[in-house]
Amino acid sequence: MAKRIDVSGLSAYYGSFRAIEDISMTVEPRSVTAFIGPSGCGKSTFLRTLNRMHEVTPGGRVDGKVMLDDENLYGAGVDPVAVRREVGMVFQRPNPFPTMSVYDNVAAGLRLNGSYKKSELSDVVEKSLKGANLWNEVKDRLNKPGSGLSGGQQQRLCIARAIAVEPNVLLMDEPCSALDPISTLAIEDLIGELKERFTIVIVTHNMQQAARVSDRTAFFNLAAVGQPGKLIEIDDTERIFSNPSVQATEDYISGRFG
Amino acid sequence: MSTVVAEKPGSLQGARLPKWFPYALAGGSVALGIGISFAAGLDSNIQWGLIAAILFIVGTYVIATRVEGKRQAKDRIATSLVWVAFLLAVVPLVSLVWTTVARGVKVLDVYFLTHSMGVVADTETGGGIYHAIIGSLEQVGLATLMGAPIGVLTAIYLVEYGRGKLAKAVTFFVDVMTGIPSIVAGLFILSIMLQFDMEPFGFAGSLALAILMMPVVVRSTEEMLKLVPNELREASLALGIPKWRTILKVVLPTAIGGITTGIMLAVARIAGETAPVLLLVFGNPFINNDPFEGAQASLPLYIYQQYGGGVETSYDRAWAASLTLIAFVMILNLGARGIARWKAPKTGR
């Protein structure tokens, strides 16, 4: 199940533009690691390199190594499709498939991968929806379209969809930024439960959220617009928010940034 | 306790023309227009119509400026111009439909739909369009079977895979193909047929129609695929679903309504083509069910040939066939709309 991620010397490019430079860090299994930092500093780009979604963008290209336990995701002959089955992702805006019902949305990963037993499918759907704390709300409308749910429910549906394929790592790219405080709370509680089973990496602009949900926090920054983003420091969340070792981190956290 | 304050006319209120003003003015303009043309001895309907339109617009502007002020007058004149343009566009359409229906129903009956012109000379009464309907259905059907898949696949390539020179070249040639006159597509196939010394047959027409259909399908499908949010593709890829399955199971179902509409419109377009059919299929008064052997008829070609017959009875048949063709295209369009609505992403709760 949950696996350790070990990144070393990683840079990502859009065409000839270098978006992030020389990042090395370790993400511990069964923990929540939060990425914070100003807009445009490459948090999301870095997150997308962790399941090879970065190269889906035209011109996207990566240098360096990402080890998932003992396998390099960027090694020769590694299939990005196989990587993405190991490392799932939840996006900023809820994006359930509009042509599919709630049930089909959750089942989509298994069905379209073709690796499932028919008899197990409804069990997996129920387990995933329960895992995403959505089962009680949708159990009577599994055959209704997924896009008919509220924004917060849709996001939990997307989380259920992501955990249905049993990944080792779950990446979340600002999963609450389009949601109201109550739905945000529901998702944060969920993250706390999910970290028992998955390695979770979350990008957030909300520092209170980072402080609430994460065990470790990484601060990213960029020297100037047009310069690549860099990892400034990564440490236990408590330390980052009380006594960071770099001045820039303290400035950002205490609002003296810019 | 609340006190009711009577509304006093304030500085925000200005004089307004009554609601019936535009209608009254329109009626007056038409009456005056007819009067003027009558007095001047003009006998064309277009002339009194134009006079009425000009009177209406000028009248609106002058009266509205007097009563309501300049800005409202400009507003009214813009509204009037839109209405006049609308009428100018609708009058020919209504007149076309009216004429086709009025003249078409004369001979349009079950007999007409189920008999051919095999033993009827163009100058005699009787006969029908069964052979032309068969020809049209087969030619258009085969053309769609070829043109629609190739068009959809090309669009998928352009939107989902196409990068660099090849995609640019394909886009360019699709643009060029969109502008090919139908007779040129016909000549293209004809030149090949002449190479092999072939006689006209239905499938040759289908080939030319497929050439005409393809770029239209590519264009409309491309637009529909571009409308599918990128987030859906990413969501699917992030689940570890391969790209081809993502396209097949997520992208295409999301866009299927629009793609179907586009294909139906393309079908409607080629169903009315005459020139390539004339060149390649030639026309045939007898029933020929085999599109791969021997000349066939088709509805547009039948209309053209019957109108060339030059007598009242062949005119009637031409109009009846036109009505059938319009109905055929209209049913296709309604069908496409139905499918689009049925397949559209559901938002209901």
PDB file of N, CA and C in Angstrom, chain A residues 48 53 56 58 81 84-85 87-89 91 93 95-100 108-109 112-113 144-145 147-148 161-162, chain B residues 163 231-243 245-246 249-250 253-255 343-349:
ATOM      1  N   ARG A  48       2.474  17.497 -10.211  1.00  0.00           N
ATOM      2  CA  ARG A  48       2.135  16.740 -11.421  1.00  0.00           C
ATOM      3  C   ARG A  48       3.310  15.910 -11.936  1.00  0.00           C
ATOM      4  N   MET A  53       1.931  13.380 -14.789  1.00  0.00           N
ATOM      5  CA  MET A  53       0.885  14.146 -15.489  1.00  0.00           C
ATOM      6  C   MET A  53       1.475  15.406 -16.114  1.00  0.00           C
ATOM      7  N   VAL A  56       1.755  15.503 -19.855  1.00  0.00           N
ATOM      8  CA  VAL A  56       0.523  15.559 -20.650  1.00  0.00           C
ATOM      9  C   VAL A  56       0.375  16.943 -21.277  1.00  0.00           C
ATOM     10  N   PRO A  58       1.417  19.956 -23.448  1.00  0.00           N
ATOM     11  CA  PRO A  58       2.324  20.048 -24.588  1.00  0.00           C
ATOM     12  C   PRO A  58       3.616  20.780 -24.189  1.00  0.00           C
ATOM     13  N   VAL A  81       1.200   5.226 -17.827  1.00  0.00           N
ATOM     14  CA  VAL A  81      -0.132   4.741 -17.448  1.00  0.00           C
ATOM     15  C   VAL A  81      -0.042   3.889 -16.184  1.00  0.00           C
ATOM     16  N   ARG A  84       0.474   6.092 -13.135  1.00  0.00           N
ATOM     17  CA  ARG A  84      -0.722   6.805 -12.665  1.00  0.00           C
ATOM     18  C   ARG A  84      -1.683   5.873 -11.942  1.00  0.00           C
ATOM     19  N   ARG A  85      -1.563   4.563 -12.169  1.00  0.00           N
ATOM     20  CA  ARG A  85      -2.387   3.643 -11.381  1.00  0.00           C
ATOM     21  C   ARG A  85      -1.858   3.523  -9.960  1.00  0.00           C
ATOM     22  N   VAL A  87      -0.124   6.141  -8.477  1.00  0.00           N
ATOM     23  CA  VAL A  87      -0.156   7.468  -7.870  1.00  0.00           C
ATOM     24  C   VAL A  87      -1.392   8.201  -8.387  1.00  0.00           C
ATOM     25  N   GLY A  88      -2.440   8.258  -7.586  1.00  0.00           N
ATOM     26  CA  GLY A  88      -3.693   8.869  -8.009  1.00  0.00           C
ATOM     27  C   GLY A  88      -3.681  10.369  -7.794  1.00  0.00           C
ATOM     28  N   MET A  89      -4.685  11.055  -8.360  1.00  0.00           N
ATOM     29  CA  MET A  89      -4.674  12.511  -8.273  1.00  0.00           C
ATOM     30  C   MET A  89      -6.092  13.054  -8.139  1.00  0.00           C
ATOM     31  N   PHE A  91      -8.095  16.845  -8.397  1.00  0.00           N
ATOM     32  CA  PHE A  91      -7.798  18.143  -8.988  1.00  0.00           C
ATOM     33  C   PHE A  91      -8.452  19.285  -8.223  1.00  0.00           C
ATOM     34  N   ARG A  93     -10.557  21.717  -9.358  1.00  0.00           N
ATOM     35  CA  ARG A  93     -12.004  21.803  -9.541  1.00  0.00           C
ATOM     36  C   ARG A  93     -12.559  20.401  -9.634  1.00  0.00           C
ATOM     37  N   ASN A  95     -14.183  17.347 -11.009  1.00  0.00           N
ATOM     38  CA  ASN A  95     -14.401  17.043 -12.424  1.00  0.00           C
ATOM     39  C   ASN A  95     -14.955  15.644 -12.629  1.00  0.00           C
ATOM     40  N   PRO A  96     -16.165  15.370 -12.106  1.00  0.00           N
ATOM     41  CA  PRO A  96     -16.766  14.068 -12.392  1.00  0.00           C
ATOM     42  C   PRO A  96     -17.083  13.963 -13.891  1.00  0.00           C
ATOM     43  N   PHE A  97     -17.064  12.743 -14.415  1.00  0.00           N
ATOM     44  CA  PHE A  97     -17.389  12.567 -15.838  1.00  0.00           C
ATOM     45  C   PHE A  97     -18.872  12.857 -16.045  1.00  0.00           C
ATOM     46  N   PRO A  98     -19.215  13.843 -16.905  1.00  0.00           N
ATOM     47  CA  PRO A  98     -20.613  14.292 -16.999  1.00  0.00           C
ATOM     48  C   PRO A  98     -21.537  13.268 -17.628  1.00  0.00           C
ATOM     49  N   THR A  99     -21.003  12.318 -18.396  1.00  0.00           N
ATOM     50  CA  THR A  99     -21.899  11.352 -19.037  1.00  0.00           C
ATOM     51  C   THR A  99     -22.176  10.156 -18.140  1.00  0.00           C
ATOM     52  N   MET A 100     -21.530  10.127 -16.962  1.00  0.00           N
ATOM     53  CA  MET A 100     -21.648   8.925 -16.143  1.00  0.00           C
ATOM     54  C   MET A 100     -22.422   9.195 -14.855  1.00  0.00           C
ATOM     55  N   ALA A 108     -15.307   3.950 -12.873  1.00  0.00           N
ATOM     56  CA  ALA A 108     -14.632   4.250 -14.141  1.00  0.00           C
ATOM     57  C   ALA A 108     -13.193   3.752 -14.178  1.00  0.00           C
ATOM     58  N   GLY A 109     -12.438   4.031 -13.106  1.00  0.00           N
ATOM     59  CA  GLY A 109     -11.036   3.648 -13.107  1.00  0.00           C
ATOM     60  C   GLY A 109     -10.851   2.155 -13.322  1.00  0.00           C
ATOM     61  N   LEU A 112     -12.416   1.031 -16.977  1.00  0.00           N
ATOM     62  CA  LEU A 112     -11.676   1.439 -18.166  1.00  0.00           C
ATOM     63  C   LEU A 112     -10.260   0.901 -18.150  1.00  0.00           C
ATOM     64  N   ASN A 113      -9.780   0.470 -16.984  1.00  0.00           N
ATOM     65  CA  ASN A 113      -8.502  -0.215 -16.968  1.00  0.00           C
ATOM     66  C   ASN A 113      -8.671  -1.678 -17.353  1.00  0.00           C
ATOM     67  N   LYS A 144     -28.016   8.294 -10.576  1.00  0.00           N
ATOM     68  CA  LYS A 144     -28.206   9.665 -11.060  1.00  0.00           C
ATOM     69  C   LYS A 144     -26.860  10.198 -11.549  1.00  0.00           C
ATOM     70  N   PRO A 145     -26.904  11.213 -12.444  1.00  0.00           N
ATOM     71  CA  PRO A 145     -25.641  11.749 -12.952  1.00  0.00           C
ATOM     72  C   PRO A 145     -24.769  12.345 -11.841  1.00  0.00           C
ATOM     73  N   SER A 147     -22.788  14.767 -12.036  1.00  0.00           N
ATOM     74  CA  SER A 147     -22.688  16.226 -12.072  1.00  0.00           C
ATOM     75  C   SER A 147     -23.862  16.878 -11.360  1.00  0.00           C
ATOM     76  N   GLY A 148     -24.849  16.078 -10.903  1.00  0.00           N
ATOM     77  CA  GLY A 148     -25.983  16.649 -10.195  1.00  0.00           C
ATOM     78  C   GLY A 148     -25.707  16.863  -8.710  1.00  0.00           C
ATOM     79  N   ARG A 161     -13.428   8.201  -6.590  1.00  0.00           N
ATOM     80  CA  ARG A 161     -13.004   7.680  -7.885  1.00  0.00           C
ATOM     81  C   ARG A 161     -11.505   7.387  -7.875  1.00  0.00           C
ATOM     82  N   ALA A 162     -10.752   8.308  -7.223  1.00  0.00           N
ATOM     83  CA  ALA A 162      -9.298   8.130  -7.217  1.00  0.00           C
ATOM     84  C   ALA A 162      -8.879   6.964  -6.331  1.00  0.00           C
TER      85      ALA A 162
ATOM     86  N   ARG B 163       0.234  17.270 -33.476  1.00  0.00           N
ATOM     87  CA  ARG B 163       1.180  18.322 -33.127  1.00  0.00           C
ATOM     88  C   ARG B 163       2.076  18.507 -34.343  1.00  0.00           C
ATOM     89  N   GLU B 231      -9.973  19.133 -18.202  1.00  0.00           N
ATOM     90  CA  GLU B 231      -9.972  18.517 -16.873  1.00  0.00           C
ATOM     91  C   GLU B 231     -10.485  17.082 -16.919  1.00  0.00           C
ATOM     92  N   LEU B 232     -11.444  16.827 -17.838  1.00  0.00           N
ATOM     93  CA  LEU B 232     -11.979  15.471 -17.913  1.00  0.00           C
ATOM     94  C   LEU B 232     -10.923  14.516 -18.432  1.00  0.00           C
ATOM     95  N   ARG B 233     -10.165  14.974 -19.449  1.00  0.00           N
ATOM     96  CA  ARG B 233      -9.091  14.120 -19.975  1.00  0.00           C
ATOM     97  C   ARG B 233      -8.077  13.849 -18.875  1.00  0.00           C
ATOM     98  N   GLU B 234      -7.713  14.911 -18.133  1.00  0.00           N
ATOM     99  CA  GLU B 234      -6.696  14.738 -17.087  1.00  0.00           C
ATOM    100  C   GLU B 234      -7.221  13.820 -15.984  1.00  0.00           C
ATOM    101  N   ALA B 235      -8.495  14.008 -15.615  1.00  0.00           N
ATOM    102  CA  ALA B 235      -9.062  13.157 -14.570  1.00  0.00           C
ATOM    103  C   ALA B 235      -8.951  11.705 -14.977  1.00  0.00           C
ATOM    104  N   SER B 236      -9.255  11.442 -16.241  1.00  0.00           N
ATOM    105  CA  SER B 236      -9.220  10.068 -16.711  1.00  0.00           C
ATOM    106  C   SER B 236      -7.791   9.540 -16.771  1.00  0.00           C
ATOM    107  N   LEU B 237      -6.870  10.342 -17.310  1.00  0.00           N
ATOM    108  CA  LEU B 237      -5.471   9.898 -17.391  1.00  0.00           C
ATOM    109  C   LEU B 237      -4.913   9.644 -15.994  1.00  0.00           C
ATOM    110  N   ALA B 238      -5.300  10.506 -15.028  1.00  0.00           N
ATOM    111  CA  ALA B 238      -4.762  10.373 -13.675  1.00  0.00           C
ATOM    112  C   ALA B 238      -5.260   9.110 -12.986  1.00  0.00           C
ATOM    113  N   LEU B 239      -6.335   8.496 -13.535  1.00  0.00           N
ATOM    114  CA  LEU B 239      -6.800   7.223 -12.976  1.00  0.00           C
ATOM    115  C   LEU B 239      -6.010   6.058 -13.542  1.00  0.00           C
ATOM    116  N   GLY B 240      -5.041   6.369 -14.410  1.00  0.00           N
ATOM    117  CA  GLY B 240      -4.284   5.293 -15.028  1.00  0.00           C
ATOM    118  C   GLY B 240      -5.009   4.677 -16.208  1.00  0.00           C
ATOM    119  N   ILE B 241      -5.915   5.451 -16.813  1.00  0.00           N
ATOM    120  CA  ILE B 241      -6.617   4.961 -17.994  1.00  0.00           C
ATOM    121  C   ILE B 241      -5.791   5.362 -19.220  1.00  0.00           C
ATOM    122  N   PRO B 242      -5.504   4.437 -20.122  1.00  0.00           N
ATOM    123  CA  PRO B 242      -4.708   4.786 -21.298  1.00  0.00           C
ATOM    124  C   PRO B 242      -5.409   5.834 -22.154  1.00  0.00           C
ATOM    125  N   LYS B 243      -4.600   6.548 -22.933  1.00  0.00           N
ATOM    126  CA  LYS B 243      -5.149   7.669 -23.701  1.00  0.00           C
ATOM    127  C   LYS B 243      -6.263   7.244 -24.658  1.00  0.00           C
ATOM    128  N   ARG B 245      -8.347   4.824 -24.471  1.00  0.00           N
ATOM    129  CA  ARG B 245      -9.616   4.540 -23.780  1.00  0.00           C
ATOM    130  C   ARG B 245     -10.224   5.822 -23.231  1.00  0.00           C
ATOM    131  N   THR B 246      -9.352   6.749 -22.828  1.00  0.00           N
ATOM    132  CA  THR B 246      -9.853   8.046 -22.380  1.00  0.00           C
ATOM    133  C   THR B 246     -10.660   8.711 -23.483  1.00  0.00           C
ATOM    134  N   LYS B 249     -13.916   6.460 -24.168  1.00  0.00           N
ATOM    135  CA  LYS B 249     -14.917   6.291 -23.133  1.00  0.00           C
ATOM    136  C   LYS B 249     -15.269   7.581 -22.403  1.00  0.00           C
ATOM    137  N   VAL B 250     -14.423   8.590 -22.479  1.00  0.00           N
ATOM    138  CA  VAL B 250     -14.720   9.832 -21.763  1.00  0.00           C
ATOM    139  C   VAL B 250     -14.948  10.991 -22.728  1.00  0.00           C
ATOM    140  N   PRO B 253     -18.003  10.187 -25.615  1.00  0.00           N
ATOM    141  CA  PRO B 253     -19.366  10.240 -25.055  1.00  0.00           C
ATOM    142  C   PRO B 253     -19.782  11.643 -24.642  1.00  0.00           C
ATOM    143  N   THR B 254     -18.825  12.439 -24.140  1.00  0.00           N
ATOM    144  CA  THR B 254     -19.177  13.788 -23.722  1.00  0.00           C
ATOM    145  C   THR B 254     -19.562  14.646 -24.927  1.00  0.00           C
ATOM    146  N   ALA B 255     -18.926  14.388 -26.074  1.00  0.00           N
ATOM    147  CA  ALA B 255     -19.161  15.243 -27.240  1.00  0.00           C
ATOM    148  C   ALA B 255     -20.122  14.619 -28.241  1.00  0.00           C
ATOM    149  N   LYS B 343     -28.461  12.528 -25.829  1.00  0.00           N
ATOM    150  CA  LYS B 343     -27.106  12.125 -25.471  1.00  0.00           C
ATOM    151  C   LYS B 343     -26.350  13.191 -24.684  1.00  0.00           C
ATOM    152  N   ALA B 344     -26.921  14.392 -24.610  1.00  0.00           N
ATOM    153  CA  ALA B 344     -26.174  15.481 -23.977  1.00  0.00           C
ATOM    154  C   ALA B 344     -25.862  15.120 -22.526  1.00  0.00           C
ATOM    155  N   PRO B 345     -24.684  15.586 -22.013  1.00  0.00           N
ATOM    156  CA  PRO B 345     -24.359  15.339 -20.608  1.00  0.00           C
ATOM    157  C   PRO B 345     -25.502  15.777 -19.704  1.00  0.00           C
ATOM    158  N   LYS B 346     -25.855  14.901 -18.763  1.00  0.00           N
ATOM    159  CA  LYS B 346     -27.028  15.194 -17.945  1.00  0.00           C
ATOM    160  C   LYS B 346     -26.630  16.005 -16.722  1.00  0.00           C
ATOM    161  N   THR B 347     -27.474  16.956 -16.397  1.00  0.00           N
ATOM    162  CA  THR B 347     -27.175  17.769 -15.231  1.00  0.00           C
ATOM    163  C   THR B 347     -28.244  17.612 -14.165  1.00  0.00           C
ATOM    164  N   GLY B 348     -29.289  16.839 -14.488  1.00  0.00           N
ATOM    165  CA  GLY B 348     -30.416  16.717 -13.562  1.00  0.00           C
ATOM    166  C   GLY B 348     -30.012  16.071 -12.248  1.00  0.00           C
ATOM    167  N   ARG B 349     -30.835  16.257 -11.239  1.00  0.00           N
ATOM    168  CA  ARG B 349     -30.488  15.694  -9.937  1.00  0.00           C
ATOM    169  C   ARG B 349     -31.135  14.354  -9.721  1.00  0.00           C
TER     170      ARG B 349
END
